[in-house]
CSV table of N, CA, C and O in Angstrom, one decimal:
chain,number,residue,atom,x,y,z
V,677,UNK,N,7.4,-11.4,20.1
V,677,UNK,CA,8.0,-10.5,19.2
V,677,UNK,C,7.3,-10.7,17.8
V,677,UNK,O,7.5,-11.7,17.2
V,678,UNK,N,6.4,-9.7,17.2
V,678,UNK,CA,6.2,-9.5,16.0
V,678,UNK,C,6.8,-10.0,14.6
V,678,UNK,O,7.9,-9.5,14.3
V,679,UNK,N,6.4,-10.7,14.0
V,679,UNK,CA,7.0,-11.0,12.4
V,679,UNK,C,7.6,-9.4,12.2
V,679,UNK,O,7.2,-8.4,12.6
V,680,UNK,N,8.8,-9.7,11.4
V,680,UNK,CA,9.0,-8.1,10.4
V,680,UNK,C,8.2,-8.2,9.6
V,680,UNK,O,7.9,-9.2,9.1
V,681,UNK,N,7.7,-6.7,9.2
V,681,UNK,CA,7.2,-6.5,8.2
V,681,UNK,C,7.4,-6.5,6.3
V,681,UNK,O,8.3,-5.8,5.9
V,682,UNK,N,6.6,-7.0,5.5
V,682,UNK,CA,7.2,-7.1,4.1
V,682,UNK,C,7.3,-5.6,3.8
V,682,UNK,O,6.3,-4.9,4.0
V,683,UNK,N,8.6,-5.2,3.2
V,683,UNK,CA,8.7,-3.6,2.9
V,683,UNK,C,7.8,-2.9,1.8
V,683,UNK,O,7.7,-3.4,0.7
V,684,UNK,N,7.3,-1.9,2.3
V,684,UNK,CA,6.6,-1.4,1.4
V,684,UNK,C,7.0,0.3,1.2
V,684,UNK,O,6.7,0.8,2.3
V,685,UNK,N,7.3,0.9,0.8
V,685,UNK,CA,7.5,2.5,0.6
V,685,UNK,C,6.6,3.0,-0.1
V,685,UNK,O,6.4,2.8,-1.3
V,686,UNK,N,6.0,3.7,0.9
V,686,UNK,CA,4.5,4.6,0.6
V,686,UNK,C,5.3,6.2,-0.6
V,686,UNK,O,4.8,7.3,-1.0
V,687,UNK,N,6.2,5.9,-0.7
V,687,UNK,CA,6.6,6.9,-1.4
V,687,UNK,C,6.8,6.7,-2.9
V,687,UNK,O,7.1,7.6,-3.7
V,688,UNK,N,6.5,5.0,-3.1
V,688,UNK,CA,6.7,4.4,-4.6
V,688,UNK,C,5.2,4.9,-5.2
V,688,UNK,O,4.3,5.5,-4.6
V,689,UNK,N,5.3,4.5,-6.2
V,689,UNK,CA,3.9,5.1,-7.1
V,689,UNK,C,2.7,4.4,-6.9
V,689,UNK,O,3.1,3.3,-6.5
V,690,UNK,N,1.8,4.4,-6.8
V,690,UNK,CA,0.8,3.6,-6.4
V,690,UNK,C,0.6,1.9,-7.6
V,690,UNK,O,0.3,0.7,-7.4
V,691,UNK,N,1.0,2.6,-8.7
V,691,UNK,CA,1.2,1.5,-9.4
V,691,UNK,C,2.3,0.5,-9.5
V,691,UNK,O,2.0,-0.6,-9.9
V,692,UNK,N,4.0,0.9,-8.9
V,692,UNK,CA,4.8,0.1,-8.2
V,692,UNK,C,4.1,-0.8,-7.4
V,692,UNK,O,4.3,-2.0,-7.4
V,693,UNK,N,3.1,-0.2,-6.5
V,693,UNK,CA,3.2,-1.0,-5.3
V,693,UNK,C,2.1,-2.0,-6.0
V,693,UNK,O,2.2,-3.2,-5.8
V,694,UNK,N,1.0,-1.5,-6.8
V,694,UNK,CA,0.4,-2.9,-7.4
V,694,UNK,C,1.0,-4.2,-7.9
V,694,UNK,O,0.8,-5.4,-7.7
V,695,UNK,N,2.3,-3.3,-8.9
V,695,UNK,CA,2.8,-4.6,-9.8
V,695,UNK,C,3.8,-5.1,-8.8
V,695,UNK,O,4.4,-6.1,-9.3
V,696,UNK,N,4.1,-4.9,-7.8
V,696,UNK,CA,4.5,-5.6,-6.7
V,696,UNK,C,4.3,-6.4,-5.8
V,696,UNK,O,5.0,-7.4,-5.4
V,697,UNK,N,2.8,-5.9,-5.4
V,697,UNK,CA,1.8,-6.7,-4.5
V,697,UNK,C,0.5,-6.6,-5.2
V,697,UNK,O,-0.2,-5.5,-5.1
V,698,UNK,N,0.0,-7.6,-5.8
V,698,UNK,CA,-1.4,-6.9,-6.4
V,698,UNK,C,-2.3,-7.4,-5.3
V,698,UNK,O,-3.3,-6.8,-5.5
V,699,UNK,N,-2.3,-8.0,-4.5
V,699,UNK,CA,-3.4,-8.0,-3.2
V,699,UNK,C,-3.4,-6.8,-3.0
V,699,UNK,O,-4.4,-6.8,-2.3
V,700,UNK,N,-3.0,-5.5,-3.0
V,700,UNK,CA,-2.9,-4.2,-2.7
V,700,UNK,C,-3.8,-3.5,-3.4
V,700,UNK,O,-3.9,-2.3,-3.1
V,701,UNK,N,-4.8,-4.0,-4.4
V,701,UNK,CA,-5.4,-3.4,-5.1
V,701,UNK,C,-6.9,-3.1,-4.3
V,701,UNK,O,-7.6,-2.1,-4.4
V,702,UNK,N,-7.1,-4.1,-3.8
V,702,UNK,CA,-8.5,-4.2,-3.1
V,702,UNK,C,-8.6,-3.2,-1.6
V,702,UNK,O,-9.6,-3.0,-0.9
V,703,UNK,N,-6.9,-2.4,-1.2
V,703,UNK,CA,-6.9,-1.8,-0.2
V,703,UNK,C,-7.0,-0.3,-1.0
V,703,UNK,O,-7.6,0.7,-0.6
V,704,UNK,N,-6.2,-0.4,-2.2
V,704,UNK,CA,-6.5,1.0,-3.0
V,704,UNK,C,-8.4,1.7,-3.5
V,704,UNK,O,-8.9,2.8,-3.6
V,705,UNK,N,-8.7,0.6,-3.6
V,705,UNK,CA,-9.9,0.7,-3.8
V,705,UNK,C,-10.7,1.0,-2.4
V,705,UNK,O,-11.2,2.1,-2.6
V,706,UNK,N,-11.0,0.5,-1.4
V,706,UNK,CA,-11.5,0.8,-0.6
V,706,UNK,C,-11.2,2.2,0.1
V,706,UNK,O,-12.0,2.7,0.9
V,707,UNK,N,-10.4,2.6,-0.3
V,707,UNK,CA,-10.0,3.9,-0.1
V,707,UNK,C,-10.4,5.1,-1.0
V,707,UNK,O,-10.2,6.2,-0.6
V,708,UNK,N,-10.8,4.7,-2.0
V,708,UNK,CA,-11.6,5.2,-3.4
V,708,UNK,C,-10.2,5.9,-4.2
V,708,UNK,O,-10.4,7.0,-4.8
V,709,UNK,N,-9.2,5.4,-4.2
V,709,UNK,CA,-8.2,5.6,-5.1
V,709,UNK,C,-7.8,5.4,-6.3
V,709,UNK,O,-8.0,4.2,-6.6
V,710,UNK,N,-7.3,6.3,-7.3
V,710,UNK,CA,-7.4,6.0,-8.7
V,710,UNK,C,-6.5,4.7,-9.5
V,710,UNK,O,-5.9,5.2,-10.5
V,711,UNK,N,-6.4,3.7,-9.3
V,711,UNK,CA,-5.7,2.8,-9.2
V,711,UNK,C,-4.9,2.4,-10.5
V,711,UNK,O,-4.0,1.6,-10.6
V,712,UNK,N,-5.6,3.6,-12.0
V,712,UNK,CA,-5.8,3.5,-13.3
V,712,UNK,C,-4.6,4.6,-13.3
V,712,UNK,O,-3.4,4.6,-13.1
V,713,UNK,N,-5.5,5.7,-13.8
V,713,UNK,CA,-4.6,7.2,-14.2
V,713,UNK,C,-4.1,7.5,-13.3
V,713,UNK,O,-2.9,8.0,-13.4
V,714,UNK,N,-4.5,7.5,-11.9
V,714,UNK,CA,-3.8,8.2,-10.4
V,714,UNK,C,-2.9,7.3,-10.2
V,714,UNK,O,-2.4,7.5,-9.1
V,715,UNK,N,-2.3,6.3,-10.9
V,715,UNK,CA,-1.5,5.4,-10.3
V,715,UNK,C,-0.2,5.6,-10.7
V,715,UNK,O,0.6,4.8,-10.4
V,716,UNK,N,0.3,6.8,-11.4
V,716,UNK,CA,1.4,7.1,-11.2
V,716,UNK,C,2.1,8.0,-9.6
V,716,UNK,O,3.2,7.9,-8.9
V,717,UNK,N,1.3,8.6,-9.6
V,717,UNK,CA,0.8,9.8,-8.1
V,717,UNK,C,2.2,8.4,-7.0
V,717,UNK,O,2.2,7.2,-7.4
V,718,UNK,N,2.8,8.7,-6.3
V,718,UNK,CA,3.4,8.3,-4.7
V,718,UNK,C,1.8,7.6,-3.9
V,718,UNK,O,0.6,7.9,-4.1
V,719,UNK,N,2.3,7.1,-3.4
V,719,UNK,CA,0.9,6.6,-2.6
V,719,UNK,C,0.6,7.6,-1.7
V,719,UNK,O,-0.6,7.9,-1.7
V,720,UNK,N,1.5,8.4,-0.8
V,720,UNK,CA,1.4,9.3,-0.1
V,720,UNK,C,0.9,10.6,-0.9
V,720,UNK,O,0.1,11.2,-0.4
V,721,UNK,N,1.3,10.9,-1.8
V,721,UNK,CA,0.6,12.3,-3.0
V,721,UNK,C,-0.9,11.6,-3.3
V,721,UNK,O,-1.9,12.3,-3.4
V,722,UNK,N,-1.0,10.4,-3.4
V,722,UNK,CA,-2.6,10.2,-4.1
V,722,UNK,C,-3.5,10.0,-2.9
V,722,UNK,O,-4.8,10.2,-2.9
V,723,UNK,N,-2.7,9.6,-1.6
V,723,UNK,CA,-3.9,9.7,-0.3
V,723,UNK,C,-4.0,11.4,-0.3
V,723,UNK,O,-5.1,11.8,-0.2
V,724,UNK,N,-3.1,12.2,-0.4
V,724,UNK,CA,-3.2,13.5,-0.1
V,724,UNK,C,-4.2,13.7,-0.9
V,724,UNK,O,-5.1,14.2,-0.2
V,725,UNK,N,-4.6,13.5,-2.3
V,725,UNK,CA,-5.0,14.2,-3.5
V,725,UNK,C,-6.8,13.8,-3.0
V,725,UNK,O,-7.8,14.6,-3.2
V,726,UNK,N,-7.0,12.3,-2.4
V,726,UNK,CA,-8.1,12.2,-2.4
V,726,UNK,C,-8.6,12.2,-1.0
V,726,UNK,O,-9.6,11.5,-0.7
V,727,UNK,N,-8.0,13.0,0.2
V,727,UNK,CA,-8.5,13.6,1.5
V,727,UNK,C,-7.9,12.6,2.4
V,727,UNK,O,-7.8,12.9,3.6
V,728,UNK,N,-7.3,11.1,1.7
V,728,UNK,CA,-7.1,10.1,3.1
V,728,UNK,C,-5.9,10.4,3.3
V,728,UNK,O,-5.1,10.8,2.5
V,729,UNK,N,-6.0,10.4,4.9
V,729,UNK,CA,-4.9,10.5,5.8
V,729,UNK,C,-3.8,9.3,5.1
V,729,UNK,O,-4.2,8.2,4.7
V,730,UNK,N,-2.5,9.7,5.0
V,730,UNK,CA,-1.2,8.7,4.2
V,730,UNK,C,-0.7,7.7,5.2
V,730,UNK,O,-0.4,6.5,5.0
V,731,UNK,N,-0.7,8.5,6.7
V,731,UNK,CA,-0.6,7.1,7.9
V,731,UNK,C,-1.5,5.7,7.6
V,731,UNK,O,-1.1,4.5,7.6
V,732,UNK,N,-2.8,6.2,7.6
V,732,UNK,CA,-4.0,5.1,7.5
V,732,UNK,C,-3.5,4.2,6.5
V,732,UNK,O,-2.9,3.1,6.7
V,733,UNK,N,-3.8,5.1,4.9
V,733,UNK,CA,-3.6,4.1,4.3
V,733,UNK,C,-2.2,3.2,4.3
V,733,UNK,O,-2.1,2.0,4.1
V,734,UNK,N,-1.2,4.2,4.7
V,734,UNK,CA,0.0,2.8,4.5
V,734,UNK,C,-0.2,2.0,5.4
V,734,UNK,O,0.4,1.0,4.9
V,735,UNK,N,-0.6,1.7,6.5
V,735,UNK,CA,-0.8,1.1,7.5
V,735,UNK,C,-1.7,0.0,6.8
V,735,UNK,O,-1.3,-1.2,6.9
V,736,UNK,N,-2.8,0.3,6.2
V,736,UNK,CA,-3.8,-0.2,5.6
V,736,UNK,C,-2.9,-1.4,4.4
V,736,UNK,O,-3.4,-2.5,4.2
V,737,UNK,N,-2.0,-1.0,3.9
V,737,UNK,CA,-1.3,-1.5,2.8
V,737,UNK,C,-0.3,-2.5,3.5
V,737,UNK,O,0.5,-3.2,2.8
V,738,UNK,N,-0.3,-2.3,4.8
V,738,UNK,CA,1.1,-3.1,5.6
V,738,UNK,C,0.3,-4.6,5.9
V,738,UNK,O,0.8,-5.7,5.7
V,739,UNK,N,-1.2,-4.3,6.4
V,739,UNK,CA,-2.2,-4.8,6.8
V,739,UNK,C,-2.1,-6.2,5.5
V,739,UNK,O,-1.5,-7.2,5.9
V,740,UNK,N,-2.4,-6.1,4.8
V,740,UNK,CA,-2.7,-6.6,3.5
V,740,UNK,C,-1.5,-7.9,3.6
V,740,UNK,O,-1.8,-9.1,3.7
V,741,UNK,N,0.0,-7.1,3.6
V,741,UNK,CA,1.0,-7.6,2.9
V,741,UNK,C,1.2,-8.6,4.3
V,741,UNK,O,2.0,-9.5,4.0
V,742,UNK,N,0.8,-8.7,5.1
V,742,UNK,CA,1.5,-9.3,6.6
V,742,UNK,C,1.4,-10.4,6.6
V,742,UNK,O,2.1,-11.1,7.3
V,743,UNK,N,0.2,-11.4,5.5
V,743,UNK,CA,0.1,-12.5,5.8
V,743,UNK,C,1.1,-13.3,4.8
V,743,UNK,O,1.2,-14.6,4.8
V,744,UNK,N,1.6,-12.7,4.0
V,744,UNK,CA,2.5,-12.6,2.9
V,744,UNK,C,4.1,-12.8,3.5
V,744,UNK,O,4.9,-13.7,3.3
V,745,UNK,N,4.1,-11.5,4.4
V,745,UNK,CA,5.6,-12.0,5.1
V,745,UNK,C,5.6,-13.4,5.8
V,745,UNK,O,6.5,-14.2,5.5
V,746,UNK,N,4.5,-13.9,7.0
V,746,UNK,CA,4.3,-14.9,7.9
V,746,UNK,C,4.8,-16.1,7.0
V,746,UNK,O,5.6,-16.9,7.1
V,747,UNK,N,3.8,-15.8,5.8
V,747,UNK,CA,4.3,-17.8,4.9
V,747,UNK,C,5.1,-17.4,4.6
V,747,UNK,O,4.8,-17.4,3.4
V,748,UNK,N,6.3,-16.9,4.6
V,748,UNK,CA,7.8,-16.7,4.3
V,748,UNK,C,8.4,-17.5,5.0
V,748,UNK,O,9.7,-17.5,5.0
């Protein structure tokens, strides 16, 4: 059985989810996301805005946070 995952809502601002998780910054970036001014945008409105699919990246952002939940 799978760890649960640490919650994340792709629907918070991209900047929420920084000052929440800042390990999340290095997955914003690889995505070429505005991490600065675009960071008010939903995570889902700012993948829309810059062509990435919103599945990937939140997936991508779950990725990040997982080793985070385990040392829990």
């Amino acid at each position: 059985m799978a760890p649960p995952r640490l919650e994340l809502d792709c629907a918070q601002s991209v900047n929420d989810i920084i000052t929440r998780h800042p390990s999340t910054i290095a997955v914003f970036n690889r995505f070429g996301l505005d991490t600065c001014c675009g960071g008010s945008l939903s995570v889902t409105d700012a993948a829309h805005a810059n062509g990435v699919d919103p599945e990937v990246l939140c997936s991508a952002l779950h990725e990040v946070l997982q080793p985070q939940m385990e040392a829990r």
